[in-house]
Amino acid sequence: MYIKTIFREVENLLEQASIPSPRRTAVWILCDIIRCSPAHLISREGDRLDQNHIIRIREAAKRCVAHEPVQYVLGHTEFGGLRLHLSPAVLIPRPETEQMIEVALEAVGSGSTLKVLDIGTGSGCIALSIKHALPAAQVTACDISDTALQIAKKNAKKNGLDIRFIMADLLSYDFVHTVGMGYDLVVANPPYIPDSEHSQLPRIVRDYEPGIALFCGDDPLAFYRAIAESLGTGLLSQGGTLVLETHVDYADSVGMLLQQKDVSQVQIKPDFAGLPRFVIGKLL
């Protein structure tokens, strides 16, 4: 079978299943399995594939047709110039999170020897991206899930980045004691989707991505309240910066919550869609 033939087959299957961006997903599947770039895929469309490649391509397409995210199917994604291993134990990094990192880096400046904490690291995408951008920074990443931490550690090793990983529960009374104090930059993208919104999420999210990293129960401010409380026990140093990703419906509430905890210069910044997504503040 020719490459162009299997490509059309996969694209049609994805389109019929109403998978977003079927052509892009088909390109991603074929390039990953054949091991070529998108440009080379076009130039090689007349090449014949062996049966093993055809079987693997069809199996990957079948999983995507069932609305399994292509990142889980292939086991990796690209994020901020880094290649990250993924599994259903961790969230798939979003463009909004990549934008949050840009917001954080802009807030602290470049070339700084900062002490940084990433709360709820998941795949490690935030911690690794900051360390990649600021090699001199001392970066710590924590998560409640040991499985997630193992994936993050693997990603750090693959990308040659030195990160300290700690298992910690943000909602625990001893969280600050576990992760340490005096951070210059604290970043977090905690669970912020209320359980009541479960049915509103696309199947590709609600059926495959880890609920522990998505849902916050009945209180959309639960994790932000815990972060705010930790500021009073020394988590963030004087003059330190806090950057949070939030639910667009609760960004203002998170901002007010921080102001009640003496966080100054609170700003709410929009995401690429113009929605209020990021909350920034300084402890002065």
PDB file of C-alpha atoms in Angstrom:
ATOM      1  CA  MET A   1       0.000   0.000   0.000  1.00  0.00           C
ATOM      2  CA  TYR A   2       1.248   3.486  -0.842  1.00  0.00           C
ATOM      3  CA  ILE A   3       1.744   6.162   1.818  1.00  0.00           C
ATOM      4  CA  LYS A   4      -0.781   8.445   0.104  1.00  0.00           C
ATOM      5  CA  THR A   5      -3.375   5.648   0.158  1.00  0.00           C
ATOM      6  CA  ILE A   6      -3.096   4.884   3.879  1.00  0.00           C
ATOM      7  CA  PHE A   7      -2.992   8.619   4.620  1.00  0.00           C
ATOM      8  CA  ARG A   8      -6.315   9.183   2.848  1.00  0.00           C
ATOM      9  CA  GLU A   9      -7.784   6.165   4.627  1.00  0.00           C
ATOM     10  CA  VAL A  10      -6.767   7.478   8.045  1.00  0.00           C
ATOM     11  CA  GLU A  11      -7.867  11.036   7.327  1.00  0.00           C
ATOM     12  CA  ASN A  12     -11.286   9.852   6.149  1.00  0.00           C
ATOM     13  CA  LEU A  13     -11.761   7.670   9.240  1.00  0.00           C
ATOM     14  CA  LEU A  14     -10.894  10.554  11.551  1.00  0.00           C
ATOM     15  CA  GLU A  15     -13.128  12.956   9.661  1.00  0.00           C
ATOM     16  CA  GLN A  16     -16.083  10.556   9.757  1.00  0.00           C
ATOM     17  CA  ALA A  17     -15.598  10.225  13.539  1.00  0.00           C
ATOM     18  CA  SER A  18     -15.658  14.045  13.896  1.00  0.00           C
ATOM     19  CA  ILE A  19     -12.142  14.132  15.284  1.00  0.00           C
ATOM     20  CA  PRO A  20     -10.845  17.734  15.356  1.00  0.00           C
ATOM     21  CA  SER A  21      -8.164  18.524  12.751  1.00  0.00           C
ATOM     22  CA  PRO A  22      -8.295  15.100  11.042  1.00  0.00           C
ATOM     23  CA  ARG A  23      -5.589  15.940   8.478  1.00  0.00           C
ATOM     24  CA  ARG A  24      -3.194  17.178  11.151  1.00  0.00           C
ATOM     25  CA  THR A  25      -3.811  14.085  13.271  1.00  0.00           C
ATOM     26  CA  ALA A  26      -3.294  11.809  10.272  1.00  0.00           C
ATOM     27  CA  VAL A  27       0.001  13.546   9.503  1.00  0.00           C
ATOM     28  CA  TRP A  28       1.074  13.166  13.127  1.00  0.00           C
ATOM     29  CA  ILE A  29       0.289   9.424  13.150  1.00  0.00           C
ATOM     30  CA  LEU A  30       2.045   8.634   9.884  1.00  0.00           C
ATOM     31  CA  CYS A  31       5.100  10.778  10.587  1.00  0.00           C
ATOM     32  CA  ASP A  32       5.550   9.216  14.019  1.00  0.00           C
ATOM     33  CA  ILE A  33       5.228   5.620  12.830  1.00  0.00           C
ATOM     34  CA  ILE A  34       7.131   6.026   9.568  1.00  0.00           C
ATOM     35  CA  ARG A  35       9.605   8.350  11.330  1.00  0.00           C
ATOM     36  CA  CYS A  36       9.708  11.235   8.928  1.00  0.00           C
ATOM     37  CA  SER A  37       8.911  14.950   8.912  1.00  0.00           C
ATOM     38  CA  PRO A  38       5.649  16.329   7.443  1.00  0.00           C
ATOM     39  CA  ALA A  39       7.635  17.704   4.513  1.00  0.00           C
ATOM     40  CA  HIS A  40       9.156  14.306   3.808  1.00  0.00           C
ATOM     41  CA  LEU A  41       5.742  12.673   4.132  1.00  0.00           C
ATOM     42  CA  ILE A  42       4.591  14.619   1.069  1.00  0.00           C
ATOM     43  CA  SER A  43       7.719  13.820  -0.907  1.00  0.00           C
ATOM     44  CA  ARG A  44       7.395  10.120  -0.013  1.00  0.00           C
ATOM     45  CA  GLU A  45       3.671   9.733  -0.709  1.00  0.00           C
ATOM     46  CA  GLY A  46       4.423   7.350  -3.569  1.00  0.00           C
ATOM     47  CA  ASP A  47       6.498   5.008  -1.379  1.00  0.00           C
ATOM     48  CA  ARG A  48       5.135   1.601  -0.440  1.00  0.00           C
ATOM     49  CA  LEU A  49       4.752   0.675   3.223  1.00  0.00           C
ATOM     50  CA  ASP A  50       5.444  -2.729   4.705  1.00  0.00           C
ATOM     51  CA  GLN A  51       2.659  -4.616   6.473  1.00  0.00           C
ATOM     52  CA  ASN A  52       3.982  -3.826   9.952  1.00  0.00           C
ATOM     53  CA  HIS A  53       3.710  -0.087   9.325  1.00  0.00           C
ATOM     54  CA  ILE A  54       0.203  -0.457   7.919  1.00  0.00           C
ATOM     55  CA  ILE A  55      -0.959  -2.461  10.959  1.00  0.00           C
ATOM     56  CA  ARG A  56       0.490   0.091  13.400  1.00  0.00           C
ATOM     57  CA  ILE A  57      -0.988   3.050  11.525  1.00  0.00           C
ATOM     58  CA  ARG A  58      -4.444   1.469  11.417  1.00  0.00           C
ATOM     59  CA  GLU A  59      -4.274   0.553  15.105  1.00  0.00           C
ATOM     60  CA  ALA A  60      -3.331   4.136  16.041  1.00  0.00           C
ATOM     61  CA  ALA A  61      -6.132   5.503  13.851  1.00  0.00           C
ATOM     62  CA  LYS A  62      -8.628   3.106  15.457  1.00  0.00           C
ATOM     63  CA  ARG A  63      -7.733   4.407  18.907  1.00  0.00           C
ATOM     64  CA  CYS A  64      -8.056   8.016  17.765  1.00  0.00           C
ATOM     65  CA  VAL A  65     -11.438   7.281  16.191  1.00  0.00           C
ATOM     66  CA  ALA A  66     -12.526   6.155  19.686  1.00  0.00           C
ATOM     67  CA  HIS A  67     -11.619   9.710  20.781  1.00  0.00           C
ATOM     68  CA  GLU A  68      -8.428   8.712  22.573  1.00  0.00           C
ATOM     69  CA  PRO A  69      -6.022  11.675  22.352  1.00  0.00           C
ATOM     70  CA  VAL A  70      -3.339  11.154  19.716  1.00  0.00           C
ATOM     71  CA  GLN A  71      -0.732  12.224  22.281  1.00  0.00           C
ATOM     72  CA  TYR A  72      -1.611   9.205  24.433  1.00  0.00           C
ATOM     73  CA  VAL A  73      -1.792   6.929  21.404  1.00  0.00           C
ATOM     74  CA  LEU A  74       1.737   7.881  20.343  1.00  0.00           C
ATOM     75  CA  GLY A  75       2.993   8.343  23.903  1.00  0.00           C
ATOM     76  CA  HIS A  76       4.531  11.782  23.555  1.00  0.00           C
ATOM     77  CA  THR A  77       4.064  15.401  22.582  1.00  0.00           C
ATOM     78  CA  GLU A  78       6.133  18.489  21.815  1.00  0.00           C
ATOM     79  CA  PHE A  79       5.901  21.354  24.273  1.00  0.00           C
ATOM     80  CA  GLY A  80       7.937  24.534  24.248  1.00  0.00           C
ATOM     81  CA  GLY A  81      10.676  22.903  22.197  1.00  0.00           C
ATOM     82  CA  LEU A  82      10.853  19.881  24.509  1.00  0.00           C
ATOM     83  CA  ARG A  83       9.767  16.330  23.688  1.00  0.00           C
ATOM     84  CA  LEU A  84       7.693  14.953  26.551  1.00  0.00           C
ATOM     85  CA  HIS A  85       6.636  11.389  27.304  1.00  0.00           C
ATOM     86  CA  LEU A  86       2.937  11.157  28.168  1.00  0.00           C
ATOM     87  CA  SER A  87       0.479   8.626  29.526  1.00  0.00           C
ATOM     88  CA  PRO A  88      -3.125   8.868  30.756  1.00  0.00           C
ATOM     89  CA  ALA A  89      -1.663   9.457  34.245  1.00  0.00           C
ATOM     90  CA  VAL A  90      -0.863  13.063  33.311  1.00  0.00           C
ATOM     91  CA  LEU A  91      -2.635  15.881  31.516  1.00  0.00           C
ATOM     92  CA  ILE A  92      -1.767  16.703  27.937  1.00  0.00           C
ATOM     93  CA  PRO A  93      -0.042  20.118  28.011  1.00  0.00           C
ATOM     94  CA  ARG A  94      -2.167  22.852  26.471  1.00  0.00           C
ATOM     95  CA  PRO A  95      -1.176  25.979  24.540  1.00  0.00           C
ATOM     96  CA  GLU A  96      -2.586  27.995  27.445  1.00  0.00           C
ATOM     97  CA  THR A  97      -0.054  26.418  29.792  1.00  0.00           C
ATOM     98  CA  GLU A  98       2.737  27.240  27.372  1.00  0.00           C
ATOM     99  CA  GLN A  99       1.458  30.813  27.439  1.00  0.00           C
ATOM    100  CA  MET A 100       1.441  30.758  31.257  1.00  0.00           C
ATOM    101  CA  ILE A 101       5.136  29.922  31.211  1.00  0.00           C
ATOM    102  CA  GLU A 102       5.749  32.916  28.955  1.00  0.00           C
ATOM    103  CA  VAL A 103       3.815  35.090  31.404  1.00  0.00           C
ATOM    104  CA  ALA A 104       5.889  33.763  34.322  1.00  0.00           C
ATOM    105  CA  LEU A 105       9.204  34.287  32.548  1.00  0.00           C
ATOM    106  CA  GLU A 106       8.194  37.804  31.581  1.00  0.00           C
ATOM    107  CA  ALA A 107       7.301  38.549  35.208  1.00  0.00           C
ATOM    108  CA  VAL A 108      10.671  37.433  36.637  1.00  0.00           C
ATOM    109  CA  GLY A 109      12.997  38.418  33.804  1.00  0.00           C
ATOM    110  CA  SER A 110      15.708  36.355  32.149  1.00  0.00           C
ATOM    111  CA  GLY A 111      19.035  35.134  33.449  1.00  0.00           C
ATOM    112  CA  SER A 112      17.823  35.063  37.051  1.00  0.00           C
ATOM    113  CA  THR A 113      19.135  32.568  39.590  1.00  0.00           C
ATOM    114  CA  LEU A 114      15.701  31.898  41.000  1.00  0.00           C
ATOM    115  CA  LYS A 115      14.309  29.345  43.398  1.00  0.00           C
ATOM    116  CA  VAL A 116      11.198  28.032  41.623  1.00  0.00           C
ATOM    117  CA  LEU A 117       8.341  25.746  42.672  1.00  0.00           C
ATOM    118  CA  ASP A 118       5.900  24.097  40.242  1.00  0.00           C
ATOM    119  CA  ILE A 119       2.838  22.809  42.137  1.00  0.00           C
ATOM    120  CA  GLY A 120       1.092  19.814  40.548  1.00  0.00           C
ATOM    121  CA  THR A 121       3.741  19.194  37.915  1.00  0.00           C
ATOM    122  CA  GLY A 122       2.083  16.304  36.028  1.00  0.00           C
ATOM    123  CA  SER A 123       4.279  15.595  33.008  1.00  0.00           C
ATOM    124  CA  GLY A 124       6.762  18.191  34.265  1.00  0.00           C
ATOM    125  CA  CYS A 125       6.050  20.496  31.335  1.00  0.00           C
ATOM    126  CA  ILE A 126       6.062  23.720  33.378  1.00  0.00           C
ATOM    127  CA  ALA A 127       9.073  22.938  35.548  1.00  0.00           C
ATOM    128  CA  LEU A 128      11.110  21.655  32.616  1.00  0.00           C
ATOM    129  CA  SER A 129      10.256  24.630  30.414  1.00  0.00           C
ATOM    130  CA  ILE A 130      11.297  27.102  33.113  1.00  0.00           C
ATOM    131  CA  LYS A 131      14.546  25.230  33.772  1.00  0.00           C
ATOM    132  CA  HIS A 132      15.192  25.101  30.027  1.00  0.00           C
ATOM    133  CA  ALA A 133      14.694  28.875  29.783  1.00  0.00           C
ATOM    134  CA  LEU A 134      16.540  29.681  33.037  1.00  0.00           C
ATOM    135  CA  PRO A 135      19.372  27.121  33.409  1.00  0.00           C
ATOM    136  CA  ALA A 136      20.667  28.754  36.590  1.00  0.00           C
ATOM    137  CA  ALA A 137      17.306  28.456  38.374  1.00  0.00           C
ATOM    138  CA  GLN A 138      16.820  25.927  41.162  1.00  0.00           C
ATOM    139  CA  VAL A 139      13.574  24.265  40.154  1.00  0.00           C
ATOM    140  CA  THR A 140      11.445  22.035  42.391  1.00  0.00           C
ATOM    141  CA  ALA A 141       8.356  20.225  41.121  1.00  0.00           C
ATOM    142  CA  CYS A 142       5.764  18.482  43.268  1.00  0.00           C
ATOM    143  CA  ASP A 143       2.742  16.299  42.647  1.00  0.00           C
ATOM    144  CA  ILE A 144       0.380  14.121  44.671  1.00  0.00           C
ATOM    145  CA  SER A 145       0.718  11.269  42.138  1.00  0.00           C
ATOM    146  CA  ASP A 146       3.783   9.038  42.229  1.00  0.00           C
ATOM    147  CA  THR A 147       2.988   7.837  38.699  1.00  0.00           C
ATOM    148  CA  ALA A 148       2.984  11.416  37.443  1.00  0.00           C
ATOM    149  CA  LEU A 149       6.280  12.101  39.203  1.00  0.00           C
ATOM    150  CA  GLN A 150       7.873   9.089  37.526  1.00  0.00           C
ATOM    151  CA  ILE A 151       6.805  10.423  34.135  1.00  0.00           C
ATOM    152  CA  ALA A 152       8.102  13.907  34.987  1.00  0.00           C
ATOM    153  CA  LYS A 153      11.429  12.435  36.120  1.00  0.00           C
ATOM    154  CA  LYS A 154      11.701  10.510  32.865  1.00  0.00           C
ATOM    155  CA  ASN A 155      11.053  13.710  30.917  1.00  0.00           C
ATOM    156  CA  ALA A 156      13.665  15.602  32.914  1.00  0.00           C
ATOM    157  CA  LYS A 157      16.246  12.893  32.253  1.00  0.00           C
ATOM    158  CA  LYS A 158      15.421  12.690  28.529  1.00  0.00           C
ATOM    159  CA  ASN A 159      15.808  16.448  28.173  1.00  0.00           C
ATOM    160  CA  GLY A 160      18.915  16.695  30.340  1.00  0.00           C
ATOM    161  CA  LEU A 161      17.325  19.036  32.892  1.00  0.00           C
ATOM    162  CA  ASP A 162      18.106  18.941  36.612  1.00  0.00           C
ATOM    163  CA  ILE A 163      14.856  19.201  38.580  1.00  0.00           C
ATOM    164  CA  ARG A 164      14.123  18.274  42.207  1.00  0.00           C
ATOM    165  CA  PHE A 165      10.926  16.225  42.459  1.00  0.00           C
ATOM    166  CA  ILE A 166       8.860  15.849  45.628  1.00  0.00           C
ATOM    167  CA  MET A 167       5.637  14.004  46.368  1.00  0.00           C
ATOM    168  CA  ALA A 168       3.349  16.453  48.155  1.00  0.00           C
ATOM    169  CA  ASP A 169      -0.345  17.126  48.668  1.00  0.00           C
ATOM    170  CA  LEU A 170      -1.242  20.807  48.312  1.00  0.00           C
ATOM    171  CA  LEU A 171      -4.319  20.300  50.508  1.00  0.00           C
ATOM    172  CA  SER A 172      -2.296  18.719  53.321  1.00  0.00           C
ATOM    173  CA  TYR A 173      -1.514  20.681  56.485  1.00  0.00           C
ATOM    174  CA  ASP A 174       2.217  19.970  56.085  1.00  0.00           C
ATOM    175  CA  PHE A 175       2.513  20.995  52.431  1.00  0.00           C
ATOM    176  CA  VAL A 176       4.944  23.883  53.024  1.00  0.00           C
ATOM    177  CA  HIS A 177       7.032  21.747  55.380  1.00  0.00           C
ATOM    178  CA  THR A 178       7.250  19.085  52.649  1.00  0.00           C
ATOM    179  CA  VAL A 179       8.208  21.317  49.698  1.00  0.00           C
ATOM    180  CA  GLY A 180      10.185  23.982  51.564  1.00  0.00           C
ATOM    181  CA  MET A 181      10.022  27.742  51.911  1.00  0.00           C
ATOM    182  CA  GLY A 182      11.335  30.938  50.377  1.00  0.00           C
ATOM    183  CA  TYR A 183      10.616  30.421  46.689  1.00  0.00           C
ATOM    184  CA  ASP A 184      11.149  33.358  44.346  1.00  0.00           C
ATOM    185  CA  LEU A 185       8.621  32.047  41.826  1.00  0.00           C
ATOM    186  CA  VAL A 186       5.677  29.731  42.451  1.00  0.00           C
ATOM    187  CA  VAL A 187       3.680  28.511  39.454  1.00  0.00           C
ATOM    188  CA  ALA A 188       0.640  26.274  39.445  1.00  0.00           C
ATOM    189  CA  ASN A 189      -1.996  24.941  37.106  1.00  0.00           C
ATOM    190  CA  PRO A 190      -4.139  23.116  39.685  1.00  0.00           C
ATOM    191  CA  PRO A 191      -7.386  21.217  39.079  1.00  0.00           C
ATOM    192  CA  TYR A 192     -10.013  23.901  38.484  1.00  0.00           C
ATOM    193  CA  ILE A 193     -12.983  22.310  36.707  1.00  0.00           C
ATOM    194  CA  PRO A 194     -16.008  21.837  39.009  1.00  0.00           C
ATOM    195  CA  ASP A 195     -17.437  18.327  39.042  1.00  0.00           C
ATOM    196  CA  SER A 196     -20.706  19.786  37.732  1.00  0.00           C
ATOM    197  CA  GLU A 197     -18.990  20.540  34.402  1.00  0.00           C
ATOM    198  CA  HIS A 198     -17.908  16.936  33.804  1.00  0.00           C
ATOM    199  CA  SER A 199     -20.568  16.214  31.202  1.00  0.00           C
ATOM    200  CA  GLN A 200     -19.771  19.434  29.317  1.00  0.00           C
ATOM    201  CA  LEU A 201     -16.220  18.390  28.499  1.00  0.00           C
ATOM    202  CA  PRO A 202     -15.369  16.774  25.151  1.00  0.00           C
ATOM    203  CA  ARG A 203     -15.112  12.983  25.246  1.00  0.00           C
ATOM    204  CA  ILE A 204     -11.454  13.219  24.310  1.00  0.00           C
ATOM    205  CA  VAL A 205     -10.867  14.974  27.652  1.00  0.00           C
ATOM    206  CA  ARG A 206     -13.355  13.482  30.114  1.00  0.00           C
ATOM    207  CA  ASP A 207     -12.917   9.848  29.050  1.00  0.00           C
ATOM    208  CA  TYR A 208      -9.118   9.739  28.923  1.00  0.00           C
ATOM    209  CA  GLU A 209      -7.356  12.477  30.853  1.00  0.00           C
ATOM    210  CA  PRO A 210      -6.844  12.021  34.623  1.00  0.00           C
ATOM    211  CA  GLY A 211      -9.751  13.330  36.661  1.00  0.00           C
ATOM    212  CA  ILE A 212      -7.483  13.996  39.638  1.00  0.00           C
ATOM    213  CA  ALA A 213      -5.718  16.654  37.563  1.00  0.00           C
ATOM    214  CA  LEU A 214      -8.901  18.135  36.074  1.00  0.00           C
ATOM    215  CA  PHE A 215     -11.632  18.299  38.703  1.00  0.00           C
ATOM    216  CA  CYS A 216     -11.763  20.297  41.924  1.00  0.00           C
ATOM    217  CA  GLY A 217     -14.959  18.945  43.450  1.00  0.00           C
ATOM    218  CA  ASP A 218     -17.694  21.406  44.366  1.00  0.00           C
ATOM    219  CA  ASP A 219     -15.353  24.263  45.305  1.00  0.00           C
ATOM    220  CA  PRO A 220     -13.643  25.858  42.268  1.00  0.00           C
ATOM    221  CA  LEU A 221     -11.350  27.831  44.598  1.00  0.00           C
ATOM    222  CA  ALA A 222     -10.240  24.935  46.813  1.00  0.00           C
ATOM    223  CA  PHE A 223      -6.705  24.626  45.462  1.00  0.00           C
ATOM    224  CA  TYR A 224      -6.218  28.370  45.056  1.00  0.00           C
ATOM    225  CA  ARG A 225      -7.304  28.884  48.652  1.00  0.00           C
ATOM    226  CA  ALA A 226      -4.709  26.338  49.764  1.00  0.00           C
ATOM    227  CA  ILE A 227      -2.014  28.150  47.759  1.00  0.00           C
ATOM    228  CA  ALA A 228      -3.069  31.483  49.252  1.00  0.00           C
ATOM    229  CA  GLU A 229      -2.943  30.061  52.779  1.00  0.00           C
ATOM    230  CA  SER A 230       0.545  28.666  52.179  1.00  0.00           C
ATOM    231  CA  LEU A 231       1.840  32.140  51.363  1.00  0.00           C
ATOM    232  CA  GLY A 232       1.361  33.104  55.000  1.00  0.00           C
ATOM    233  CA  THR A 233       3.615  30.264  56.126  1.00  0.00           C
ATOM    234  CA  GLY A 234       6.636  31.231  54.054  1.00  0.00           C
ATOM    235  CA  LEU A 235       6.153  29.393  50.764  1.00  0.00           C
ATOM    236  CA  LEU A 236       6.880  32.529  48.735  1.00  0.00           C
ATOM    237  CA  SER A 237       9.737  34.862  49.621  1.00  0.00           C
ATOM    238  CA  GLN A 238       9.253  38.609  50.083  1.00  0.00           C
ATOM    239  CA  GLY A 239       9.173  40.106  46.605  1.00  0.00           C
ATOM    240  CA  GLY A 240       8.441  36.682  45.147  1.00  0.00           C
ATOM    241  CA  THR A 241       6.099  36.131  42.189  1.00  0.00           C
ATOM    242  CA  LEU A 242       3.044  33.884  42.006  1.00  0.00           C
ATOM    243  CA  VAL A 243       1.622  32.823  38.624  1.00  0.00           C
ATOM    244  CA  LEU A 244      -1.556  30.735  38.399  1.00  0.00           C
ATOM    245  CA  GLU A 245      -3.594  29.294  35.565  1.00  0.00           C
ATOM    246  CA  THR A 246      -7.319  29.426  36.323  1.00  0.00           C
ATOM    247  CA  HIS A 247     -10.798  28.628  35.102  1.00  0.00           C
ATOM    248  CA  VAL A 248     -11.965  31.602  33.032  1.00  0.00           C
ATOM    249  CA  ASP A 249     -15.080  31.946  35.204  1.00  0.00           C
ATOM    250  CA  TYR A 250     -13.087  32.253  38.422  1.00  0.00           C
ATOM    251  CA  ALA A 251     -10.008  34.315  37.540  1.00  0.00           C
ATOM    252  CA  ASP A 252     -11.455  37.412  39.242  1.00  0.00           C
ATOM    253  CA  SER A 253     -12.307  35.404  42.351  1.00  0.00           C
ATOM    254  CA  VAL A 254      -8.766  34.010  42.517  1.00  0.00           C
ATOM    255  CA  GLY A 255      -7.385  37.531  42.173  1.00  0.00           C
ATOM    256  CA  MET A 256      -9.544  38.790  45.045  1.00  0.00           C
ATOM    257  CA  LEU A 257      -8.555  35.787  47.145  1.00  0.00           C
ATOM    258  CA  LEU A 258      -4.876  36.655  46.736  1.00  0.00           C
ATOM    259  CA  GLN A 259      -5.463  40.311  47.576  1.00  0.00           C
ATOM    260  CA  GLN A 260      -7.056  39.214  50.849  1.00  0.00           C
ATOM    261  CA  LYS A 261      -3.751  37.467  51.645  1.00  0.00           C
ATOM    262  CA  ASP A 262      -1.703  40.635  51.145  1.00  0.00           C
ATOM    263  CA  VAL A 263      -0.551  39.736  47.642  1.00  0.00           C
ATOM    264  CA  SER A 264       0.231  42.965  45.777  1.00  0.00           C
ATOM    265  CA  GLN A 265       0.249  43.968  42.124  1.00  0.00           C
ATOM    266  CA  VAL A 266      -2.393  41.352  41.295  1.00  0.00           C
ATOM    267  CA  GLN A 267      -3.009  41.179  37.558  1.00  0.00           C
ATOM    268  CA  ILE A 268      -5.329  39.064  35.443  1.00  0.00           C
ATOM    269  CA  LYS A 269      -4.078  38.326  31.957  1.00  0.00           C
ATOM    270  CA  PRO A 270      -5.974  36.804  29.024  1.00  0.00           C
ATOM    271  CA  ASP A 271      -5.134  33.673  27.089  1.00  0.00           C
ATOM    272  CA  PHE A 272      -4.841  33.436  23.306  1.00  0.00           C
ATOM    273  CA  ALA A 273      -8.633  33.508  23.042  1.00  0.00           C
ATOM    274  CA  GLY A 274      -8.858  36.724  25.039  1.00  0.00           C
ATOM    275  CA  LEU A 275     -10.360  34.949  28.078  1.00  0.00           C
ATOM    276  CA  PRO A 276      -9.207  35.743  31.646  1.00  0.00           C
ATOM    277  CA  ARG A 277      -6.882  32.829  32.366  1.00  0.00           C
ATOM    278  CA  PHE A 278      -3.769  33.826  34.325  1.00  0.00           C
ATOM    279  CA  VAL A 279      -3.472  35.476  37.720  1.00  0.00           C
ATOM    280  CA  ILE A 280      -0.172  37.078  38.712  1.00  0.00           C
ATOM    281  CA  GLY A 281       0.841  38.643  42.007  1.00  0.00           C
ATOM    282  CA  LYS A 282       3.819  39.589  44.139  1.00  0.00           C
ATOM    283  CA  LEU A 283       4.348  39.182  47.855  1.00  0.00           C
ATOM    284  CA  LEU A 284       5.672  42.559  48.989  1.00  0.00           C
TER     285      LEU A 284
END
